[in-house]
Coordinates of C-alpha atoms in Angstrom, one line a residue:
M1 CA 8.0 -21.7 -17.1
T2 CA 6.6 -22.8 -20.4
D3 CA 7.6 -25.9 -22.3
I4 CA 9.3 -24.0 -25.1
L5 CA 12.1 -23.0 -22.7
K6 CA 13.0 -26.7 -22.1
H7 CA 13.9 -27.6 -25.6
R8 CA 16.6 -27.1 -28.2
H9 CA 19.1 -25.8 -25.6
I10 CA 22.2 -26.6 -27.7
R11 CA 21.0 -24.6 -30.7
L12 CA 19.8 -21.8 -28.4
G13 CA 23.3 -21.5 -26.8
E14 CA 25.0 -21.4 -30.2
I15 CA 22.7 -18.6 -31.4
L16 CA 23.3 -16.5 -28.3
I17 CA 27.0 -16.9 -28.6
A18 CA 26.9 -16.1 -32.3
E19 CA 25.0 -12.9 -31.6
K20 CA 27.5 -12.0 -28.8
L21 CA 24.7 -12.0 -26.1
I22 CA 26.6 -14.5 -24.0
T23 CA 30.1 -15.9 -23.9
E24 CA 31.2 -19.5 -24.0
D25 CA 31.9 -19.3 -20.3
D26 CA 28.4 -18.0 -19.7
L27 CA 27.0 -21.0 -21.6
Q28 CA 29.1 -23.6 -19.8
A29 CA 28.1 -22.1 -16.4
A30 CA 24.4 -22.1 -17.4
L31 CA 24.7 -25.7 -18.6
K32 CA 26.2 -26.7 -15.2
E33 CA 23.4 -24.9 -13.4
Q34 CA 20.9 -26.7 -15.7
E35 CA 22.3 -30.1 -14.7
R36 CA 22.0 -29.1 -11.0
S37 CA 18.5 -27.6 -11.0
G38 CA 16.9 -29.3 -14.0
G39 CA 14.6 -27.6 -16.5
G40 CA 15.8 -25.8 -19.7
L41 CA 18.7 -23.7 -20.5
A42 CA 16.5 -20.7 -21.2
E43 CA 15.1 -21.0 -17.7
V44 CA 18.5 -20.8 -16.2
L45 CA 19.5 -17.8 -18.4
L46 CA 16.3 -16.0 -17.5
R47 CA 17.2 -16.3 -13.9
T48 CA 20.8 -15.2 -14.3
K49 CA 21.9 -13.5 -17.5
F50 CA 18.6 -12.1 -18.8
Q51 CA 16.7 -11.4 -15.6
Q52 CA 16.5 -7.7 -16.3
Q53 CA 16.1 -8.0 -20.1
P54 CA 14.0 -11.1 -20.8
Q55 CA 12.9 -9.6 -24.2
V56 CA 16.5 -10.1 -25.5
L57 CA 16.2 -13.9 -24.9
Y58 CA 12.7 -14.1 -26.2
R59 CA 13.6 -12.4 -29.4
V60 CA 16.3 -15.1 -30.0
L61 CA 13.7 -17.8 -29.2
A62 CA 11.4 -16.2 -31.7
K63 CA 14.1 -16.4 -34.4
Q64 CA 14.7 -20.0 -33.6
L65 CA 11.0 -20.9 -33.9
R66 CA 10.5 -18.6 -36.9
V67 CA 7.8 -16.6 -35.3
D68 CA 7.5 -12.9 -34.5
F69 CA 8.1 -11.6 -31.0
V70 CA 5.7 -9.1 -29.6
D71 CA 6.2 -6.9 -26.5
C72 CA 2.7 -7.0 -25.0
A73 CA 3.6 -4.4 -22.4
A74 CA 4.4 -1.8 -25.1
I75 CA 1.2 -2.0 -27.2
E76 CA -2.4 -0.9 -26.9
I77 CA -5.0 -3.6 -27.9
P78 CA -8.4 -2.4 -29.2
P79 CA -11.6 -3.7 -27.4
T80 CA -12.8 -5.4 -30.6
V81 CA -9.7 -7.6 -30.6
V82 CA -9.9 -8.3 -26.9
S83 CA -13.6 -9.5 -27.4
A84 CA -12.5 -12.1 -29.9
I85 CA -11.4 -14.4 -27.1
S86 CA -13.3 -15.0 -23.8
A87 CA -11.7 -14.3 -20.5
Q88 CA -11.9 -18.0 -19.6
A89 CA -10.1 -19.1 -22.8
A90 CA -7.4 -16.4 -22.5
L91 CA -6.5 -17.4 -18.9
Y92 CA -6.8 -21.1 -19.5
F93 CA -4.5 -21.1 -22.6
K94 CA -2.4 -18.1 -21.3
V95 CA -2.8 -16.2 -24.5
L96 CA -3.6 -12.6 -25.4
P97 CA -5.2 -11.5 -28.7
I98 CA -3.1 -8.7 -30.3
E99 CA -4.7 -7.6 -33.6
F100 CA -6.6 -8.6 -36.7
Q101 CA -4.4 -8.8 -39.7
N102 CA -5.5 -10.0 -43.2
D103 CA -8.5 -11.9 -41.8
E104 CA -6.2 -13.5 -39.2
L105 CA -6.4 -13.1 -35.5
V106 CA -2.8 -12.6 -34.1
I107 CA -2.5 -14.1 -30.7
A108 CA 0.4 -13.8 -28.3
T109 CA 1.6 -17.0 -26.5
S110 CA 4.6 -17.9 -24.5
D111 CA 4.5 -21.5 -25.9
P112 CA 3.9 -21.5 -29.7
A113 CA 5.4 -25.0 -30.0
N114 CA 2.6 -26.6 -28.0
V115 CA 0.5 -27.6 -31.0
D116 CA -2.0 -29.8 -29.2
K117 CA -2.9 -27.1 -26.7
L118 CA -3.2 -24.3 -29.2
D119 CA -5.3 -26.4 -31.6
G120 CA -8.0 -26.4 -29.0
L121 CA -7.9 -22.6 -29.0
T122 CA -8.3 -22.6 -32.7
S123 CA -11.4 -24.6 -32.6
I124 CA -12.9 -22.3 -29.9
V125 CA -12.2 -19.1 -31.7
G126 CA -13.4 -20.2 -35.1
K127 CA -11.0 -17.9 -37.0
R128 CA -7.7 -18.3 -38.7
I129 CA -5.0 -17.7 -36.1
R130 CA -1.4 -16.7 -36.3
F131 CA 0.6 -17.1 -33.1
V132 CA 3.4 -14.8 -32.0
L133 CA 5.8 -15.2 -29.1
A134 CA 5.5 -13.0 -25.9
I135 CA 6.7 -13.1 -22.3
E136 CA 4.3 -15.1 -20.2
A137 CA 4.3 -12.5 -17.4
D138 CA 3.4 -9.7 -19.9
I139 CA 0.6 -11.9 -21.2
L140 CA -0.9 -12.4 -17.7
D141 CA -0.6 -8.7 -17.0
G142 CA -2.4 -8.0 -20.2
I143 CA -5.2 -10.4 -19.3
R144 CA -5.7 -8.5 -16.0
Q145 CA -5.5 -5.2 -17.8
Y146 CA -7.9 -5.8 -20.7
Y147 CA -10.3 -8.4 -19.3
G148 CA -10.3 -7.1 -15.7
L149 CA -9.1 -8.7 -12.4
G150 CA -11.0 -12.0 -11.9
A151 CA -12.8 -11.7 -15.2
E152 CA -12.9 -15.5 -15.8
T153 CA -14.3 -16.0 -12.3
I154 CA -17.1 -13.5 -13.0
A155 CA -17.9 -15.0 -16.4
R156 CA -18.2 -18.5 -15.0
M157 CA -20.4 -17.3 -12.1
L158 CA -22.7 -15.6 -14.7
E159 CA -23.0 -18.9 -16.5
G160 CA -23.6 -20.9 -13.2
K161 CA -25.9 -18.4 -11.4
E162 CA -23.6 -18.4 -8.4
T163 CA -25.2 -17.8 -5.0
V164 CA -23.7 -17.1 -1.6
V165 CA -24.1 -19.5 1.2
A166 CA -23.3 -18.4 4.8
A167 CA -20.5 -20.2 6.4
A168 CA -21.1 -21.6 9.9
E169 CA -17.8 -20.3 11.2
P170 CA -15.3 -18.0 9.5
V171 CA -11.7 -19.2 9.2
I172 CA -8.4 -17.7 8.2
E173 CA -8.2 -18.3 4.5
D174 CA -5.2 -18.5 2.3
I175 CA -5.9 -16.0 -0.5
S176 CA -2.9 -17.2 -2.5
D177 CA -5.1 -20.2 -3.4
V178 CA -7.1 -19.0 -6.4
N179 CA -7.4 -22.3 -8.2
S180 CA -10.8 -23.3 -6.8
E181 CA -14.0 -23.3 -8.7
A182 CA -15.6 -20.1 -9.8
S183 CA -17.2 -18.4 -6.8
I184 CA -17.6 -15.1 -5.0
A185 CA -15.0 -16.4 -2.5
R186 CA -12.5 -17.0 -5.3
F187 CA -13.1 -13.6 -6.8
V188 CA -12.7 -11.8 -3.4
N189 CA -9.5 -13.7 -2.9
Q190 CA -8.2 -12.6 -6.3
V191 CA -9.0 -8.9 -5.4
L192 CA -7.2 -9.2 -2.1
L193 CA -4.2 -10.9 -3.5
E194 CA -3.8 -8.3 -6.3
A195 CA -4.1 -5.6 -3.6
C196 CA -1.3 -7.2 -1.6
R197 CA 0.9 -7.6 -4.7
N198 CA 0.5 -3.9 -5.5
R199 CA 1.2 -2.9 -1.8
A200 CA -2.3 -1.4 -1.4
T201 CA -3.4 -0.2 2.1
D202 CA -7.1 0.0 1.3
I203 CA -9.6 -1.5 -1.1
H204 CA -12.7 0.4 -2.0
F205 CA -15.9 -1.1 -3.4
E206 CA -18.2 1.8 -4.5
P207 CA -21.6 1.1 -5.9
Y208 CA -23.3 3.4 -8.4
E209 CA -26.5 3.1 -10.4
N210 CA -25.1 0.8 -13.2
D211 CA -21.6 0.2 -12.0
L212 CA -19.4 -1.1 -9.2
R213 CA -16.2 0.8 -8.9
V214 CA -13.2 -1.0 -7.3
R215 CA -10.2 1.1 -6.3
Y216 CA -6.9 0.5 -4.5
R217 CA -5.1 3.1 -2.3
I218 CA -1.4 2.7 -3.1
D219 CA 1.2 5.0 -1.4
G220 CA -1.7 7.2 -0.3
V221 CA -3.3 7.7 -3.7
L222 CA -6.4 5.9 -5.1
H223 CA -6.1 3.9 -8.3
D224 CA -8.8 2.2 -10.3
A225 CA -8.6 -1.6 -10.3
P226 CA -9.1 -3.3 -13.6
V227 CA -12.3 -5.4 -13.0
P228 CA -14.9 -6.6 -15.6
A229 CA -18.1 -4.5 -15.9
E230 CA -20.2 -7.6 -15.1
I231 CA -19.0 -7.3 -11.5
R232 CA -21.9 -5.0 -10.9
H233 CA -24.2 -8.0 -10.9
F234 CA -22.5 -9.4 -7.8
K235 CA -22.1 -6.4 -5.6
D236 CA -24.6 -7.7 -3.0
A237 CA -22.9 -11.2 -3.1
I238 CA -19.5 -9.6 -2.5
N239 CA -20.8 -7.6 0.5
S240 CA -22.4 -10.8 1.9
R241 CA -19.1 -12.7 1.5
I242 CA -17.2 -10.0 3.4
K243 CA -19.8 -9.8 6.1
I244 CA -19.7 -13.6 6.6
L245 CA -15.9 -13.5 7.1
S246 CA -16.3 -10.5 9.4
R247 CA -19.1 -12.0 11.5
L248 CA -21.4 -9.1 10.6
N249 CA -25.2 -9.2 10.0
I250 CA -25.7 -10.0 6.3
A251 CA -29.3 -9.0 6.5
E252 CA -28.6 -5.4 7.7
K253 CA -28.1 -3.0 4.8
R254 CA -29.5 0.2 6.3
L255 CA -26.9 0.9 9.0
P256 CA -23.1 1.3 9.0
Q257 CA -21.2 -1.8 10.2
D258 CA -17.6 -2.3 11.1
G259 CA -15.7 -5.6 11.5
R260 CA -12.4 -7.4 10.8
F261 CA -11.0 -10.8 9.8
N262 CA -7.6 -12.3 9.0
V263 CA -6.3 -13.9 5.8
L264 CA -3.0 -15.5 4.7
A265 CA -1.2 -14.2 1.7
G266 CA 1.6 -16.8 1.2
K267 CA 3.5 -16.7 4.5
Q268 CA 2.2 -13.3 5.5
T269 CA -0.8 -12.8 7.8
L270 CA -3.0 -9.8 7.0
D271 CA -5.5 -8.2 9.3
L272 CA -8.4 -6.7 7.4
R273 CA -10.5 -3.9 8.9
I274 CA -13.9 -3.7 7.3
S275 CA -16.4 -0.8 7.1
F276 CA -19.8 -0.8 5.4
L277 CA -21.6 2.4 4.7
P278 CA -25.2 2.6 3.2
T279 CA -25.4 4.9 0.1
A280 CA -28.0 5.7 -2.5
W281 CA -27.0 2.8 -4.7
G282 CA -26.2 0.2 -2.1
E283 CA -23.5 -0.4 0.6
S284 CA -20.1 1.1 0.0
L285 CA -17.3 -1.1 1.4
V286 CA -13.8 -0.3 2.4
L287 CA -11.2 -2.9 3.5
R288 CA -8.1 -1.6 5.3
I289 CA -5.2 -4.0 5.0
L290 CA -2.9 -4.2 8.0
E291 CA 0.2 -6.4 8.2
H292 CA 0.5 -8.3 11.5
D293 CA 4.2 -7.8 11.7
R294 CA 4.3 -4.2 10.3
L295 CA 6.7 -2.6 12.8
R296 CA 9.6 -0.3 11.9
D297 CA 12.5 1.0 13.8
L298 CA 12.6 4.7 14.5
S299 CA 15.6 5.0 12.2
E300 CA 13.5 3.7 9.2
L301 CA 10.7 6.3 9.5
G302 CA 12.4 9.2 7.8
F303 CA 13.5 11.3 10.8
A304 CA 16.1 13.9 10.1
P305 CA 19.2 13.5 12.4
H306 CA 18.2 16.6 14.3
D307 CA 14.6 15.4 14.9
L308 CA 15.7 11.9 15.7
A309 CA 18.1 13.2 18.4
I310 CA 15.2 15.2 19.9
L311 CA 12.9 12.2 19.9
E312 CA 15.6 10.0 21.5
K313 CA 15.8 12.5 24.4
L314 CA 12.0 12.6 24.8
L315 CA 11.9 8.9 25.1
Q316 CA 14.2 9.1 28.1
V317 CA 11.9 11.5 30.0
P318 CA 10.3 9.6 33.0
H319 CA 6.9 11.3 32.7
G320 CA 4.9 13.6 30.5
L321 CA 2.5 13.5 27.5
I322 CA 3.7 13.3 23.9
F323 CA 1.2 13.9 21.1
V324 CA 1.6 12.9 17.5
T325 CA -0.7 15.0 15.3
G326 CA -1.9 14.8 11.7
P327 CA -4.8 13.9 9.5
T328 CA -6.1 10.4 9.0
G329 CA -3.6 8.2 7.1
S330 CA -0.6 10.3 8.0
G331 CA 1.2 7.4 9.8
K332 CA 0.7 8.5 13.4
T333 CA 0.0 5.0 14.7
T334 CA 3.2 3.7 13.0
T335 CA 5.3 6.3 14.7
L336 CA 3.7 5.6 18.1
Y337 CA 4.3 1.9 17.7
S338 CA 7.9 2.5 16.9
C339 CA 8.3 4.6 20.0
L340 CA 6.8 1.9 22.2
S341 CA 9.0 -0.7 20.5
R342 CA 12.1 1.3 21.4
L343 CA 10.9 1.5 25.0
N344 CA 9.8 -2.1 25.3
R345 CA 12.3 -3.4 27.8
P346 CA 11.9 -5.9 30.8
E347 CA 12.0 -3.1 33.4
H348 CA 9.0 -1.3 31.7
K349 CA 5.4 -2.2 32.1
I350 CA 3.6 -0.8 28.9
I351 CA -0.2 -0.9 28.4
T352 CA -2.1 0.5 25.4
I353 CA -5.7 1.2 24.7
E354 CA -6.5 1.4 21.0
D355 CA -9.3 1.4 18.4
P356 CA -8.3 -0.8 16.6
I357 CA -5.2 -2.7 17.6
E358 CA -3.3 -2.5 14.3
V359 CA -0.1 -4.4 15.2
Q360 CA 0.4 -7.0 17.9
L361 CA 3.4 -6.0 20.0
K362 CA 5.1 -8.7 22.0
G363 CA 5.7 -7.8 25.6
I364 CA 3.1 -5.0 25.6
S365 CA -0.5 -5.3 27.0
Q366 CA -2.9 -4.0 24.4
I367 CA -6.6 -3.3 25.0
Q368 CA -9.2 -3.0 22.2
V369 CA -11.8 -0.3 22.7
N370 CA -15.4 -1.7 22.6
P371 CA -18.0 1.0 23.1
A372 CA -20.9 -1.5 22.7
I373 CA -20.0 -2.9 26.2
G374 CA -18.9 0.4 27.7
L375 CA -15.2 0.0 27.2
T376 CA -14.3 3.4 26.0
F377 CA -10.9 5.2 26.1
S378 CA -11.7 7.0 29.3
H379 CA -13.1 4.0 31.0
G380 CA -10.1 1.8 30.0
L381 CA -7.7 4.5 31.2
R382 CA -9.1 4.4 34.7
S383 CA -8.7 0.6 34.9
I384 CA -5.2 0.7 33.4
L385 CA -3.8 2.7 36.3
R386 CA -4.6 -0.2 38.7
H387 CA -2.1 -2.3 36.7
D388 CA 0.9 -0.2 37.7
P389 CA 2.1 0.8 34.2
D390 CA 5.2 2.8 33.5
I391 CA 4.3 3.8 30.0
M392 CA 0.9 4.1 28.4
M393 CA -0.5 4.8 24.9
V394 CA -3.9 6.1 24.2
G395 CA -4.7 5.5 20.5
E396 CA -6.5 8.8 20.1
V397 CA -7.8 11.7 22.2
R398 CA -11.4 12.3 21.0
D399 CA -13.2 14.0 23.8
R400 CA -12.7 16.0 27.0
E401 CA -12.9 13.1 29.4
T402 CA -10.2 11.1 27.7
A403 CA -8.0 14.2 27.3
E404 CA -8.3 15.1 31.0
I405 CA -7.6 11.6 32.2
A406 CA -4.5 11.3 29.9
V407 CA -3.2 14.6 31.3
Q408 CA -3.8 13.5 34.9
V409 CA -2.0 10.2 34.2
A410 CA 1.0 12.1 32.8
L411 CA 1.0 14.4 35.8
T412 CA 1.2 11.5 38.2
G413 CA 4.5 10.1 37.0
H414 CA 3.7 8.2 33.8
L415 CA 5.0 8.6 30.2
V416 CA 1.9 8.8 28.0
F417 CA 1.7 8.7 24.2
S418 CA -1.3 9.6 22.2
S419 CA -2.5 11.1 18.9
I420 CA -4.9 13.9 18.0
H421 CA -6.2 15.2 14.6
T422 CA -4.8 18.6 13.8
N423 CA -3.1 20.1 10.7
D424 CA 0.1 21.0 12.4
A425 CA 1.9 20.8 15.7
S426 CA 1.0 24.3 16.9
S427 CA -2.7 23.5 16.6
G428 CA -2.5 20.7 19.1
A429 CA -2.9 22.8 22.2
A430 CA -5.7 24.8 20.6
R431 CA -7.5 21.5 19.8
L432 CA -7.2 20.3 23.4
I433 CA -8.6 23.6 24.7
D434 CA -11.5 23.4 22.1
I435 CA -12.6 20.0 23.4
G436 CA -12.6 21.3 27.0
C437 CA -9.2 20.6 28.5
E438 CA -8.0 23.3 30.9
P439 CA -4.9 25.3 29.6
Y440 CA -3.0 24.9 32.9
L441 CA -3.3 21.1 32.6
I442 CA -2.1 21.1 29.1
S443 CA 0.9 23.3 29.8
S444 CA 1.8 21.2 32.9
S445 CA 1.7 17.8 31.2
V446 CA 2.4 18.0 27.5
I447 CA 6.1 17.9 26.7
C448 CA 5.9 17.8 22.9
F449 CA 3.6 17.9 19.9
I450 CA 4.9 16.1 16.8
A451 CA 3.1 16.7 13.5
Q452 CA 3.7 14.4 10.5
R453 CA 2.8 13.7 6.9
L454 CA 3.7 10.9 4.5
V455 CA 5.3 11.8 1.1
R456 CA 5.7 9.3 -1.7
V457 CA 9.3 8.2 -2.5
L458 CA 10.5 8.3 -6.1
C459 CA 10.9 5.0 -7.7
P460 CA 14.7 4.3 -7.8
S461 CA 14.3 2.5 -11.1
C462 CA 12.8 5.2 -13.2
K463 CA 13.3 8.6 -11.5
K464 CA 15.1 11.1 -13.8
P465 CA 16.9 14.4 -13.3
S466 CA 14.7 17.5 -13.5
S467 CA 14.7 21.2 -12.8
L468 CA 12.7 23.4 -10.4
N469 CA 10.8 26.4 -11.8
E470 CA 10.7 29.7 -10.0
E471 CA 7.1 29.4 -9.0
L472 CA 7.7 26.1 -7.1
A473 CA 10.9 27.6 -5.6
A474 CA 8.8 30.5 -4.3
D475 CA 6.4 28.1 -2.5
F476 CA 9.4 26.9 -0.5
G477 CA 10.5 30.5 0.2
L478 CA 13.5 30.2 -2.1
K479 CA 15.0 32.3 -4.8
P480 CA 16.4 30.9 -8.1
A481 CA 19.9 31.4 -6.9
D482 CA 19.2 29.2 -3.9
I483 CA 18.5 26.1 -6.0
K484 CA 21.3 26.3 -8.7
A485 CA 23.5 23.7 -7.0
I486 CA 20.7 21.2 -6.1
Q487 CA 20.0 18.2 -8.3
F488 CA 16.2 17.6 -8.6
F489 CA 14.4 14.5 -9.8
A490 CA 11.0 13.9 -11.4
S491 CA 8.8 10.8 -11.6
T492 CA 8.3 8.9 -14.9
G493 CA 6.8 5.5 -14.3
C494 CA 7.8 1.9 -14.9
E495 CA 6.6 -1.6 -14.3
L496 CA 8.1 -1.8 -10.9
C497 CA 6.0 1.1 -9.6
Q498 CA 2.9 0.3 -11.7
M499 CA 3.7 3.4 -13.9
T500 CA 3.1 5.8 -10.9
G501 CA 6.7 7.0 -10.6
F502 CA 6.7 6.4 -6.9
R503 CA 7.3 3.4 -4.7
G504 CA 6.8 3.5 -1.0
R505 CA 6.4 6.5 1.4
I506 CA 8.5 8.3 4.0
A507 CA 7.4 10.6 6.8
I508 CA 8.2 14.2 7.3
Y509 CA 7.9 15.7 10.8
E510 CA 7.9 18.9 12.8
F511 CA 8.6 19.0 16.6
L512 CA 7.1 21.6 18.8
L513 CA 8.8 21.3 22.2
V514 CA 6.7 22.8 25.0
T515 CA 9.2 25.2 26.6
N516 CA 8.5 27.8 29.2
D517 CA 7.6 30.4 26.6
I518 CA 5.2 28.0 24.9
R519 CA 3.6 27.1 28.3
Q520 CA 2.9 30.8 28.9
L521 CA 1.2 31.1 25.5
I522 CA -1.0 28.0 26.2
Q523 CA -2.0 29.3 29.6
A524 CA -3.0 32.6 28.0
R525 CA -5.1 30.7 25.4
A526 CA -3.0 32.1 22.6
S527 CA -3.9 31.2 19.0
A528 CA -2.2 28.5 17.1
Q529 CA -0.5 31.1 14.9
D530 CA 1.0 32.8 17.9
I531 CA 2.3 29.5 19.3
R532 CA 3.7 28.6 15.9
R533 CA 5.6 31.9 15.6
Q534 CA 7.2 31.3 19.0
A535 CA 8.0 27.7 18.1
L536 CA 9.8 28.9 14.9
K537 CA 11.7 31.4 16.9
Q538 CA 13.0 28.7 19.3
G539 CA 14.1 26.5 16.4
M540 CA 11.2 24.4 15.2
I541 CA 11.7 23.1 11.6
P542 CA 8.4 23.2 9.9
L543 CA 6.9 20.3 7.8
R544 CA 7.5 21.9 4.4
Q545 CA 11.2 22.6 5.3
T546 CA 11.6 19.0 6.4
G547 CA 10.1 17.9 3.1
W548 CA 12.5 20.1 1.3
Q549 CA 15.3 18.2 2.9
K550 CA 13.9 15.0 1.4
V551 CA 13.7 16.8 -2.0
C552 CA 17.4 17.8 -1.8
Q553 CA 18.3 14.2 -1.0
G554 CA 16.6 13.0 -4.2
L555 CA 14.0 11.0 -2.3
T556 CA 10.9 12.8 -3.5
T557 CA 9.7 15.7 -5.6
P558 CA 8.8 19.4 -4.7
E559 CA 5.3 18.8 -6.0
E560 CA 4.8 15.8 -3.7
V561 CA 5.9 17.9 -0.6
L562 CA 3.6 20.7 -1.6
R563 CA 0.7 18.2 -2.1
V564 CA 0.8 17.2 1.6
T565 CA 1.7 20.6 3.1
R566 CA -0.7 22.9 1.2
D567 CA -2.4 23.9 4.5
E568 CA 0.9 24.9 6.2
A569 CA 1.7 28.5 6.8
M570 CA 5.4 29.2 6.1

């Protein structure tokens, strides 16, 4: 909180009452809270009365100080104005250049009364300056937007010719601490922390001839991260820093490498999976961000009541094989973990074999695949059986040997969960046959194929009513008359959702229960289309129809459902 908000509280209260922005009771309550917590009256009012509309209070402060108020979030600043102040000075003084006006540089600050501090900025800029009042959070957002994430760190490293020194032993770092001297370590921490703040699941560093592109995957969609262009000078140093933390070979740049390390973001521990891939212009780097405690109950995943009832019955089956299918990034592992968590009771012995272990589950024995020493899925499965498990999970069925062992385990009285990459539930059996598994084994062991996708959820703060055109209705197999009574919503974008219109994701599912009719089709090596037709006859609700239910509930948009189910045959 800036110093300006700690002064002139009596006058401020009078102005707010005069303009009918607060009542006398509001003022007295705020003064009592001020006595209890300290600080300024404006600080208290920002936390209580003006938390959702800080601009209202800042406009009053601007009148009191006889300066203009500027909403930094609502204006576009030209590059020529941004270049008038260096990134280091902008961040140090917490200011943002706004415009040139009559040979003056207009600068936004949250503390125009701090004369001594701002005199130092005047001497640095070398121009006539006029200060205007702005919200500090908006100023800091503007610095990130116009100068780029970590711009001051990059600039200081360019001045100091920063080099990377290998650490003797990697440790778990607190990335919330970004107050250290300029270094590659500090810049990497800034990028990681910004990714966490934006709820990103992946960070991409992509080198090109004269550029290094940084992107975040947020709610399943990639977004460019605002970073300074000078970052391209440090792409090798960034890679070396990540390799050191991941205990990888920093000298190897010709072969792909995979690793992992942990960091602290405040009180949250994050597990980072690292992958390097050599490209024409250097190594491409992807960091997958996994939360240690990321575990959801089945009721939180988005199951429709009908589907949740089916799954609850499946979890009570003593033996059999349940497959969760879908492309990479569709949430299969989260669903499997939630099933295991529901079954995790003292009377059950549960063992998993995974690559990688994404969430640590208390009370469950988890094995990490390590092909370098011969610990593959198939090898691990054979050893697991000697430990007398009741329930097992195989992270993914990738080959014939793993598939056949998983099937045999299910046939010998164990409940087995696994995942497989297919576009829909009906393609699961065909995929298993393609990799060499015998149809009679599949039909005898598999009890259900569950396909899933993730759709983005509309931001509750900015979604607005909308209508559905006939073309989109036709994609869902509907006629205009079918949608007249349904209220649709569209995305708009606000600060809460980073102007995307969406915040968070929810799963949509389809359950293909292996009935006697389906078993006969599998044994006859029927096509996925034939299996799908039979499943629909026996009541399977397809992915797109499940997504339509989310649309009718106002959770997402028709376009979002179509985006993730384009490959589905209705």
